[in-house]
Each structure stands twice: as C-alpha cells, then as structure tokens.
Amino acid sequence: MVDRKTYDLLKNKYGKVSSWAIWADAEEDKPASNVDKLDMFEDIDSIIKELKTDYVFVGLNAASHGEERSIDDWRAFHSTCNHKQRDYKLRQALKGSVYWGAYITDVIKIKENGKLKGIPETKSKKVMEKYNNDPDVRRDAAIILKEELRDIGGTPTLIAFGNNAYRILSEMQKQYTFLKSIRIIKATHYSYVCKEYKKKLNDILEKEKLPGLK
C-alpha cells in the first residue's frame, strides 16, 4: 500500500507522465473498452489501498499529448485511442495478480519549461535515434529517473517493456550508482501482436523467479 504523502508527491511531480497498473473493468465482449476511465482516482483514500511500488513497470518514452491538450493526472497508459493503443492488453494480463496497482512510468522523460514530457515522437526507432544522439536527453532521463525512484522509495524491481527500455536501463545501471542495487528484467511489450500476451508475460516473470500472473 502507498501512503498518502507518497501518492501526493508522485502525483504532483509525475502525474502527467506516469500512472498505476489499475483500470476500470471492460464491458462484456469489448476488451478495449473503458481503459481510458480514470474515475477510480477520484476516491483517493480507497485507491491508495490498491497501489504499490515494490514492482515498477517501465516503458520507453513518455507519451506526447500535444501542448494544446490538457492532460489528466495518471492519463499515461490509459489511452483514449483504444483503436490504436493496446493498453487494454496490460489490463487483461495484470488483473487479479500481485502486479495490479503497480507504478508505471517511462525511462525517457525530459524537462522543458519546468514540465516533464517525453520526446515528441511515436516511432520507437526515431525515439532511440534522438536518445542516442542527444546527450541532453540522456542526461535528463537519468536525472529524472533517479529522482523518481528516490520519491517512490525502497528498491523496487523494474520490469522493462521491450528491448529499448531494457537496454537504456541496463546502460544506466552500469553508469550510475542509483540503479546498482535494483533488479531490472526485460518483458515483452504489451503492444506485441499476440493473442496470448498474458501467458507470454507470465512465462517471463516465472522464468525470472517473480510471482506469476494468477
């Protein structure tokens, strides 16, 4: 369980670029429905009882919603574009498991005009080109992640979605002491085209001696 002080701190600092692995239920026969609903976060006293930070899921790049849009807190990983995104597959996989309610963030976050955001790019190849070629992006990503993990507290296990996120975290771990004592594992990204994503993720977790998806 996350205490109120930690919840408020994370919301105020990272609410526009991170979230929690908790979603509203889907409608019958509509697996991608309601993934964008954030009503559960309105009852803070109840929701924090379901949240946890011993496991942290890490994607690649904080989503860009465009400067003209107002971004709700905890909107990340709760996409309103159900026909394009596969956030619902993560809901299907984690529902009922010990990972339900885990913190979710992205490894690449930059600060611009005092606000956290990601690289304004949707294609992972171009994101990686920018990351590899821009030392300021690499510096920001490391500084922000270090502060974020400090604010989360403890030594959470990081579960990286996909090769790129895992590669960046592994490189950071070799370079920076703040990741030395933290375990990092690689998981298949939930955007992977696979009907049995839950099984695929479960196999990886169990192979890494982590709790499976029951």
PDB file of C-alpha atoms in Angstrom:
ATOM      1  CA  MET A   1       0.000   0.000   0.000  1.00  0.00           C
ATOM      2  CA  VAL A   2       1.178   3.511  -0.812  1.00  0.00           C
ATOM      3  CA  ASP A   3       0.817   6.165   1.874  1.00  0.00           C
ATOM      4  CA  ARG A   4      -0.962   9.426   1.125  1.00  0.00           C
ATOM      5  CA  LYS A   5       2.201  11.512   1.337  1.00  0.00           C
ATOM      6  CA  THR A   6       3.964   9.402  -1.303  1.00  0.00           C
ATOM      7  CA  TYR A   7       0.873   9.329  -3.510  1.00  0.00           C
ATOM      8  CA  ASP A   8       0.530  13.111  -3.463  1.00  0.00           C
ATOM      9  CA  LEU A   9       4.236  13.589  -4.116  1.00  0.00           C
ATOM     10  CA  LEU A  10       4.203  11.262  -7.130  1.00  0.00           C
ATOM     11  CA  LYS A  11       1.011  12.802  -8.481  1.00  0.00           C
ATOM     12  CA  ASN A  12       2.284  16.365  -8.191  1.00  0.00           C
ATOM     13  CA  LYS A  13       5.647  15.610  -9.793  1.00  0.00           C
ATOM     14  CA  TYR A  14       4.943  12.804 -12.259  1.00  0.00           C
ATOM     15  CA  GLY A  15       1.160  12.635 -12.664  1.00  0.00           C
ATOM     16  CA  LYS A  16       1.294  13.882 -16.263  1.00  0.00           C
ATOM     17  CA  VAL A  17       3.844  11.285 -17.395  1.00  0.00           C
ATOM     18  CA  SER A  18       3.219   8.178 -15.280  1.00  0.00           C
ATOM     19  CA  SER A  19       0.376   6.142 -13.803  1.00  0.00           C
ATOM     20  CA  TRP A  20      -0.625   2.970 -11.987  1.00  0.00           C
ATOM     21  CA  ALA A  21      -1.476  -0.507 -13.243  1.00  0.00           C
ATOM     22  CA  ILE A  22      -5.125  -0.234 -12.373  1.00  0.00           C
ATOM     23  CA  TRP A  23      -8.013   0.221 -14.780  1.00  0.00           C
ATOM     24  CA  ALA A  24     -11.794   0.213 -14.875  1.00  0.00           C
ATOM     25  CA  ASP A  25     -13.399  -3.065 -15.926  1.00  0.00           C
ATOM     26  CA  ALA A  26     -14.086  -3.655 -19.604  1.00  0.00           C
ATOM     27  CA  GLU A  27     -17.585  -4.030 -20.941  1.00  0.00           C
ATOM     28  CA  GLU A  28     -18.641  -7.542 -21.889  1.00  0.00           C
ATOM     29  CA  ASP A  29     -17.306  -8.589 -25.311  1.00  0.00           C
ATOM     30  CA  LYS A  30     -15.454  -5.252 -25.614  1.00  0.00           C
ATOM     31  CA  PRO A  31     -11.910  -5.955 -24.333  1.00  0.00           C
ATOM     32  CA  ALA A  32     -10.582  -2.479 -25.159  1.00  0.00           C
ATOM     33  CA  SER A  33     -13.456  -0.552 -23.562  1.00  0.00           C
ATOM     34  CA  ASN A  34     -13.130   1.729 -20.514  1.00  0.00           C
ATOM     35  CA  VAL A  35      -9.340   1.553 -20.452  1.00  0.00           C
ATOM     36  CA  ASP A  36      -9.309   5.362 -20.559  1.00  0.00           C
ATOM     37  CA  LYS A  37     -11.513   5.859 -17.491  1.00  0.00           C
ATOM     38  CA  LEU A  38      -9.815   7.495 -14.518  1.00  0.00           C
ATOM     39  CA  ASP A  39     -12.777   7.718 -12.139  1.00  0.00           C
ATOM     40  CA  MET A  40     -11.131   5.366  -9.645  1.00  0.00           C
ATOM     41  CA  PHE A  41      -8.556   8.009  -8.774  1.00  0.00           C
ATOM     42  CA  GLU A  42     -11.244  10.369  -7.509  1.00  0.00           C
ATOM     43  CA  ASP A  43     -11.606   8.357  -4.276  1.00  0.00           C
ATOM     44  CA  ILE A  44      -8.028   8.696  -3.093  1.00  0.00           C
ATOM     45  CA  ASP A  45      -8.497   7.063   0.310  1.00  0.00           C
ATOM     46  CA  SER A  46      -9.778   3.903  -1.355  1.00  0.00           C
ATOM     47  CA  ILE A  47      -7.451   3.799  -4.345  1.00  0.00           C
ATOM     48  CA  ILE A  48      -4.180   4.111  -2.432  1.00  0.00           C
ATOM     49  CA  LYS A  49      -5.020   0.838  -0.665  1.00  0.00           C
ATOM     50  CA  GLU A  50      -4.633  -0.896  -4.031  1.00  0.00           C
ATOM     51  CA  LEU A  51      -1.449   0.848  -5.130  1.00  0.00           C
ATOM     52  CA  LYS A  52       2.076  -0.479  -4.635  1.00  0.00           C
ATOM     53  CA  THR A  53       5.654   0.385  -5.535  1.00  0.00           C
ATOM     54  CA  ASP A  54       7.566  -2.851  -4.955  1.00  0.00           C
ATOM     55  CA  TYR A  55       7.299  -3.506  -8.684  1.00  0.00           C
ATOM     56  CA  VAL A  56       7.612  -0.719 -11.264  1.00  0.00           C
ATOM     57  CA  PHE A  57       6.804  -1.234 -14.937  1.00  0.00           C
ATOM     58  CA  VAL A  58       8.905   0.891 -17.280  1.00  0.00           C
ATOM     59  CA  GLY A  59       8.092   1.799 -20.888  1.00  0.00           C
ATOM     60  CA  LEU A  60      10.293   3.668 -23.321  1.00  0.00           C
ATOM     61  CA  ASN A  61       9.064   7.206 -23.890  1.00  0.00           C
ATOM     62  CA  ALA A  62       6.556   9.346 -22.013  1.00  0.00           C
ATOM     63  CA  ALA A  63       3.584   9.862 -24.327  1.00  0.00           C
ATOM     64  CA  SER A  64       3.132  13.184 -26.059  1.00  0.00           C
ATOM     65  CA  HIS A  65      -0.429  14.529 -25.989  1.00  0.00           C
ATOM     66  CA  GLY A  66       0.279  17.839 -27.679  1.00  0.00           C
ATOM     67  CA  GLU A  67       0.706  21.190 -25.998  1.00  0.00           C
ATOM     68  CA  GLU A  68      -2.830  22.240 -26.888  1.00  0.00           C
ATOM     69  CA  ARG A  69      -4.389  19.471 -24.814  1.00  0.00           C
ATOM     70  CA  SER A  70      -4.932  19.375 -21.086  1.00  0.00           C
ATOM     71  CA  ILE A  71      -3.520  16.110 -19.786  1.00  0.00           C
ATOM     72  CA  ASP A  72      -5.299  14.435 -16.882  1.00  0.00           C
ATOM     73  CA  ASP A  73      -3.217  13.152 -13.999  1.00  0.00           C
ATOM     74  CA  TRP A  74      -2.441   9.443 -14.399  1.00  0.00           C
ATOM     75  CA  ARG A  75      -3.545   9.500 -18.067  1.00  0.00           C
ATOM     76  CA  ALA A  76      -0.388   7.674 -19.192  1.00  0.00           C
ATOM     77  CA  PHE A  77      -1.002   4.002 -20.027  1.00  0.00           C
ATOM     78  CA  HIS A  78      -4.741   4.746 -20.025  1.00  0.00           C
ATOM     79  CA  SER A  79      -5.068   5.733 -23.640  1.00  0.00           C
ATOM     80  CA  THR A  80      -8.164   7.355 -25.066  1.00  0.00           C
ATOM     81  CA  CYS A  81      -7.204   5.947 -28.501  1.00  0.00           C
ATOM     82  CA  ASN A  82      -8.364   2.382 -27.963  1.00  0.00           C
ATOM     83  CA  HIS A  83      -8.277   1.603 -31.682  1.00  0.00           C
ATOM     84  CA  LYS A  84      -4.568   2.461 -31.835  1.00  0.00           C
ATOM     85  CA  GLN A  85      -3.185   1.537 -28.423  1.00  0.00           C
ATOM     86  CA  ARG A  86      -3.037  -1.795 -26.637  1.00  0.00           C
ATOM     87  CA  ASP A  87      -3.117  -0.609 -23.043  1.00  0.00           C
ATOM     88  CA  TYR A  88      -6.075  -2.935 -22.570  1.00  0.00           C
ATOM     89  CA  LYS A  89      -3.788  -5.954 -23.036  1.00  0.00           C
ATOM     90  CA  LEU A  90      -1.823  -4.879 -19.997  1.00  0.00           C
ATOM     91  CA  ARG A  91      -5.082  -4.665 -18.051  1.00  0.00           C
ATOM     92  CA  GLN A  92      -6.015  -8.171 -19.171  1.00  0.00           C
ATOM     93  CA  ALA A  93      -2.629  -9.552 -18.178  1.00  0.00           C
ATOM     94  CA  LEU A  94      -2.291  -7.932 -14.751  1.00  0.00           C
ATOM     95  CA  LYS A  95      -5.886  -8.119 -13.499  1.00  0.00           C
ATOM     96  CA  GLY A  96      -6.044 -10.201 -10.319  1.00  0.00           C
ATOM     97  CA  SER A  97      -2.265 -10.514  -9.973  1.00  0.00           C
ATOM     98  CA  VAL A  98       0.165  -9.108  -7.421  1.00  0.00           C
ATOM     99  CA  TYR A  99       1.162  -6.541 -10.042  1.00  0.00           C
ATOM    100  CA  TRP A 100      -2.273  -4.929 -10.133  1.00  0.00           C
ATOM    101  CA  GLY A 101      -1.823  -1.418  -8.771  1.00  0.00           C
ATOM    102  CA  ALA A 102       1.923  -1.265  -9.503  1.00  0.00           C
ATOM    103  CA  TYR A 103       3.506   2.026 -10.519  1.00  0.00           C
ATOM    104  CA  ILE A 104       4.123   2.532 -14.265  1.00  0.00           C
ATOM    105  CA  THR A 105       6.429   5.060 -15.871  1.00  0.00           C
ATOM    106  CA  ASP A 106       8.782   5.552 -18.842  1.00  0.00           C
ATOM    107  CA  VAL A 107      12.549   5.633 -18.863  1.00  0.00           C
ATOM    108  CA  ILE A 108      12.783   8.628 -21.231  1.00  0.00           C
ATOM    109  CA  LYS A 109      11.438  11.829 -19.754  1.00  0.00           C
ATOM    110  CA  ILE A 110      12.781  15.298 -20.389  1.00  0.00           C
ATOM    111  CA  LYS A 111      12.115  18.624 -18.704  1.00  0.00           C
ATOM    112  CA  GLU A 112      11.017  21.569 -20.802  1.00  0.00           C
ATOM    113  CA  ASN A 113       9.873  24.891 -19.349  1.00  0.00           C
ATOM    114  CA  GLY A 114       9.670  23.242 -15.950  1.00  0.00           C
ATOM    115  CA  LYS A 115       7.356  20.461 -17.170  1.00  0.00           C
ATOM    116  CA  LEU A 116       8.082  16.773 -17.652  1.00  0.00           C
ATOM    117  CA  LYS A 117       7.331  15.277 -21.036  1.00  0.00           C
ATOM    118  CA  GLY A 118       8.644  12.726 -23.477  1.00  0.00           C
ATOM    119  CA  ILE A 119      10.332  13.063 -26.832  1.00  0.00           C
ATOM    120  CA  PRO A 120       7.613  14.242 -29.264  1.00  0.00           C
ATOM    121  CA  GLU A 121       7.868  11.129 -31.393  1.00  0.00           C
ATOM    122  CA  THR A 122       5.761   7.963 -31.597  1.00  0.00           C
ATOM    123  CA  LYS A 123       8.065   5.642 -33.547  1.00  0.00           C
ATOM    124  CA  SER A 124      10.491   3.841 -31.256  1.00  0.00           C
ATOM    125  CA  LYS A 125      13.278   3.859 -33.862  1.00  0.00           C
ATOM    126  CA  LYS A 126      13.202   7.664 -34.048  1.00  0.00           C
ATOM    127  CA  VAL A 127      12.957   7.913 -30.265  1.00  0.00           C
ATOM    128  CA  MET A 128      16.113   5.841 -29.934  1.00  0.00           C
ATOM    129  CA  GLU A 129      17.909   7.916 -32.568  1.00  0.00           C
ATOM    130  CA  LYS A 130      17.116  11.048 -30.591  1.00  0.00           C
ATOM    131  CA  TYR A 131      18.155   9.428 -27.321  1.00  0.00           C
ATOM    132  CA  ASN A 132      21.415   8.094 -28.766  1.00  0.00           C
ATOM    133  CA  ASN A 133      22.383  11.353 -30.448  1.00  0.00           C
ATOM    134  CA  ASP A 134      21.340  13.899 -27.847  1.00  0.00           C
ATOM    135  CA  PRO A 135      23.386  13.938 -24.624  1.00  0.00           C
ATOM    136  CA  ASP A 136      20.897  16.346 -23.022  1.00  0.00           C
ATOM    137  CA  VAL A 137      18.090  13.799 -23.451  1.00  0.00           C
ATOM    138  CA  ARG A 138      20.239  11.051 -21.938  1.00  0.00           C
ATOM    139  CA  ARG A 139      21.204  13.299 -19.025  1.00  0.00           C
ATOM    140  CA  ASP A 140      17.605  14.353 -18.341  1.00  0.00           C
ATOM    141  CA  ALA A 141      16.358  10.773 -18.493  1.00  0.00           C
ATOM    142  CA  ALA A 142      18.880   9.624 -15.890  1.00  0.00           C
ATOM    143  CA  ILE A 143      18.388  12.610 -13.568  1.00  0.00           C
ATOM    144  CA  ILE A 144      14.596  12.377 -13.654  1.00  0.00           C
ATOM    145  CA  LEU A 145      14.537   8.596 -13.164  1.00  0.00           C
ATOM    146  CA  LYS A 146      16.936   8.861 -10.232  1.00  0.00           C
ATOM    147  CA  GLU A 147      14.678  11.412  -8.544  1.00  0.00           C
ATOM    148  CA  GLU A 148      11.549   9.431  -9.364  1.00  0.00           C
ATOM    149  CA  LEU A 149      12.906   6.227  -7.825  1.00  0.00           C
ATOM    150  CA  ARG A 150      14.018   8.182  -4.780  1.00  0.00           C
ATOM    151  CA  ASP A 151      10.488   9.560  -4.418  1.00  0.00           C
ATOM    152  CA  ILE A 152       8.994   6.077  -4.833  1.00  0.00           C
ATOM    153  CA  GLY A 153      11.276   4.791  -2.092  1.00  0.00           C
ATOM    154  CA  GLY A 154      12.755   1.380  -1.387  1.00  0.00           C
ATOM    155  CA  THR A 155      14.366  -0.837  -4.008  1.00  0.00           C
ATOM    156  CA  PRO A 156      11.623  -1.809  -6.456  1.00  0.00           C
ATOM    157  CA  THR A 157      12.102  -4.417  -9.145  1.00  0.00           C
ATOM    158  CA  LEU A 158      11.972  -2.731 -12.544  1.00  0.00           C
ATOM    159  CA  ILE A 159      10.141  -4.589 -15.297  1.00  0.00           C
ATOM    160  CA  ALA A 160      11.063  -3.041 -18.640  1.00  0.00           C
ATOM    161  CA  PHE A 161       8.670  -3.298 -21.559  1.00  0.00           C
ATOM    162  CA  GLY A 162      10.653  -4.150 -24.683  1.00  0.00           C
ATOM    163  CA  ASN A 163      14.274  -4.239 -25.788  1.00  0.00           C
ATOM    164  CA  ASN A 164      14.843  -0.485 -25.952  1.00  0.00           C
ATOM    165  CA  ALA A 165      13.625   0.349 -22.451  1.00  0.00           C
ATOM    166  CA  TYR A 166      15.611  -2.577 -21.069  1.00  0.00           C
ATOM    167  CA  ARG A 167      18.751  -1.536 -22.949  1.00  0.00           C
ATOM    168  CA  ILE A 168      18.595   2.014 -21.626  1.00  0.00           C
ATOM    169  CA  LEU A 169      18.004   0.877 -18.052  1.00  0.00           C
ATOM    170  CA  SER A 170      20.857  -1.631 -18.296  1.00  0.00           C
ATOM    171  CA  GLU A 171      23.213   1.039 -19.625  1.00  0.00           C
ATOM    172  CA  MET A 172      22.168   3.413 -16.854  1.00  0.00           C
ATOM    173  CA  GLN A 173      22.778   0.687 -14.293  1.00  0.00           C
ATOM    174  CA  LYS A 174      26.382   0.344 -15.460  1.00  0.00           C
ATOM    175  CA  GLN A 175      26.920   4.089 -15.380  1.00  0.00           C
ATOM    176  CA  TYR A 176      25.009   5.317 -12.306  1.00  0.00           C
ATOM    177  CA  THR A 177      25.099   4.109  -8.730  1.00  0.00           C
ATOM    178  CA  PHE A 178      21.401   4.790  -8.068  1.00  0.00           C
ATOM    179  CA  LEU A 179      20.489   1.647 -10.062  1.00  0.00           C
ATOM    180  CA  LYS A 180      23.243  -0.630  -8.762  1.00  0.00           C
ATOM    181  CA  SER A 181      21.089  -2.387  -6.159  1.00  0.00           C
ATOM    182  CA  ILE A 182      17.920  -2.510  -8.263  1.00  0.00           C
ATOM    183  CA  ARG A 183      16.948  -5.574 -10.250  1.00  0.00           C
ATOM    184  CA  ILE A 184      15.944  -4.986 -13.870  1.00  0.00           C
ATOM    185  CA  ILE A 185      14.226  -7.596 -16.018  1.00  0.00           C
ATOM    186  CA  LYS A 186      13.056  -7.487 -19.621  1.00  0.00           C
ATOM    187  CA  ALA A 187       9.456  -8.247 -20.543  1.00  0.00           C
ATOM    188  CA  THR A 188       7.727  -8.365 -23.914  1.00  0.00           C
ATOM    189  CA  HIS A 189       5.952  -5.097 -24.643  1.00  0.00           C
ATOM    190  CA  TYR A 190       2.162  -5.261 -24.415  1.00  0.00           C
ATOM    191  CA  SER A 191       1.903  -3.788 -27.914  1.00  0.00           C
ATOM    192  CA  TYR A 192       3.304  -7.085 -29.193  1.00  0.00           C
ATOM    193  CA  VAL A 193       0.817  -8.678 -31.579  1.00  0.00           C
ATOM    194  CA  CYS A 194      -0.034 -11.798 -29.668  1.00  0.00           C
ATOM    195  CA  LYS A 195      -3.370 -13.212 -28.522  1.00  0.00           C
ATOM    196  CA  GLU A 196      -1.724 -14.875 -25.547  1.00  0.00           C
ATOM    197  CA  TYR A 197       0.122 -11.873 -24.132  1.00  0.00           C
ATOM    198  CA  LYS A 198      -0.774 -12.789 -20.552  1.00  0.00           C
ATOM    199  CA  LYS A 199       0.786 -16.225 -20.958  1.00  0.00           C
ATOM    200  CA  LYS A 200       3.874 -14.775 -22.623  1.00  0.00           C
ATOM    201  CA  LEU A 201       4.363 -12.248 -19.828  1.00  0.00           C
ATOM    202  CA  ASN A 202       3.639 -14.884 -17.182  1.00  0.00           C
ATOM    203  CA  ASP A 203       6.296 -17.204 -18.615  1.00  0.00           C
ATOM    204  CA  ILE A 204       8.879 -14.418 -18.482  1.00  0.00           C
ATOM    205  CA  LEU A 205       8.039 -13.468 -14.900  1.00  0.00           C
ATOM    206  CA  GLU A 206       8.164 -17.050 -13.687  1.00  0.00           C
ATOM    207  CA  LYS A 207      11.440 -17.662 -15.502  1.00  0.00           C
ATOM    208  CA  GLU A 208      12.849 -14.669 -13.624  1.00  0.00           C
ATOM    209  CA  LYS A 209      11.592 -16.186 -10.333  1.00  0.00           C
ATOM    210  CA  LEU A 210       8.996 -13.450  -9.896  1.00  0.00           C
ATOM    211  CA  PRO A 211       5.343 -14.046  -8.975  1.00  0.00           C
ATOM    212  CA  GLY A 212       3.282 -15.263 -11.894  1.00  0.00           C
ATOM    213  CA  LEU A 213       0.004 -13.879 -13.205  1.00  0.00           C
ATOM    214  CA  LYS A 214      -2.691 -15.862 -11.444  1.00  0.00           C
TER     215      LYS A 214
END
